[in-house]
Amino acid sequence: MPASVDPATLTFGPQGPLPAGTGANLRQPLFSGAGTPIVNKTTAVASAPGGGGLLTGMPTISFGVFGASGPQIIPAGTYNIGFACTLGLASATQLDKYWNAQMTFAVDSADKPSGITWTAVVGSTPATTTTTAPAVTTTTVASGVTTTTVKSGTATTTTTTVAGGATTTTVKNSAVVTTTPSGSSSSSGLTTPATGAAPIPMAIWALLLLVFGRMAILLGRPVRIIR
């Protein structure tokens, strides 16, 4: 049958696919070299419980049965060819399983006896997807600043953590981000928010300065002796 016909829509009778036809409506069984239709075959015993059995004892397939009418019965083009496993009479639920391939036919007057030649259609190759894991780089400098850079595709994510706990995360496209120990950041044409000292250490230093200043004032006063 023509390649435009979906094999899953076929029904079958005792002599092959229905309705039988030739030319643009080609629907014919396969034939052996002796011109016998290859139909009503049984499979071998299943090799595994519940599995399918092999198709054994299959004869050599030939298109010579069409004789000089070959180009009229099978016009040049691509056709489906295969085997079908059916259950019962022709109906919408008759088809159980089928195995399909495609062949391209051409008219060749030099071919005898049918005047046609054929070539198998090569099956398509499944698409392949390649996934690359992100590159992760972590750098820690003496001042306690940790910079983690994750590169995935064209995006670069940089996370900078200062010893006091402050964290800055920057996402840039197609740029390499670097962080200096002082907390400032620079990139090729891009800038990253500076990360100064953390607020908690600053508060502690301010409190200590306040205490020391108060003590200096008290120590600078003359000592009063009460009798």
Coordinates of N, CA and C in Angstrom, one line a residue, residues 15-16 23 32 79 90 93 106 112 116-117 124 133 156 165 175 177 179 182 185-186 195 197 212 227:
Q15 N -7.4 -13.2 1.9 CA -6.4 -13.1 0.8 C -5.5 -11.8 1.0
G16 N -5.5 -11.2 2.2 CA -4.7 -10.0 2.4 C -5.4 -8.8 2.8
G23 N -2.4 0.0 -8.5 CA -2.1 1.4 -8.9 C -2.1 2.3 -7.7
S32 N 5.2 -15.2 -2.9 CA 6.4 -16.0 -2.9 C 6.9 -16.0 -4.4
Y79 N 6.2 2.8 -0.8 CA 5.1 2.0 -0.3 C 5.5 1.3 1.0
A90 N -12.5 -9.1 9.7 CA -12.2 -7.7 9.6 C -13.1 -6.8 10.4
T93 N -11.3 -3.5 15.5 CA -10.4 -4.0 16.5 C -9.7 -5.3 16.1
A106 N 10.7 1.8 -8.7 CA 11.0 2.6 -9.9 C 10.7 1.8 -11.1
K112 N 13.4 -7.8 -15.7 CA 12.5 -8.9 -16.2 C 12.2 -9.8 -15.0
I116 N 10.1 -3.5 -12.9 CA 10.2 -2.6 -11.8 C 11.4 -3.0 -11.0
T117 N 12.0 -2.0 -10.3 CA 13.1 -2.3 -9.3 C 12.7 -1.6 -8.0
S124 N 14.9 6.4 10.0 CA 15.4 7.7 10.5 C 16.2 7.4 11.8
A133 N 27.1 19.5 32.3 CA 26.9 19.9 33.6 C 27.6 21.3 33.8
T156 N 26.3 33.4 33.8 CA 27.3 33.2 34.9 C 26.7 33.8 36.2
G165 N 29.1 37.3 57.1 CA 27.9 36.7 56.8 C 27.1 37.4 55.7
A175 N 29.5 37.1 30.6 CA 30.5 37.9 31.2 C 31.2 37.1 32.3
V177 N 32.9 37.4 35.9 CA 32.8 38.3 37.1 C 34.0 37.9 38.0
T179 N 35.9 39.1 41.9 CA 35.7 39.8 43.1 C 37.0 40.0 43.8
S182 N 38.8 43.4 48.8 CA 38.2 44.5 49.5 C 36.7 44.5 49.5
S185 N 33.6 44.6 43.2 CA 33.6 43.7 42.1 C 33.7 44.4 40.8
S186 N 34.2 43.7 39.8 CA 34.3 44.3 38.4 C 34.2 43.3 37.4
T195 N 30.3 44.9 48.3 CA 29.9 44.3 49.6 C 30.9 44.8 50.6
A197 N 31.8 46.0 54.8 CA 31.9 45.2 56.0 C 30.5 44.8 56.5
F212 N 34.9 52.6 75.9 CA 36.2 53.2 76.2 C 36.2 54.7 76.4
R227 N 34.9 62.3 103.9 CA 35.2 61.9 105.3 C 33.9 61.9 106.1

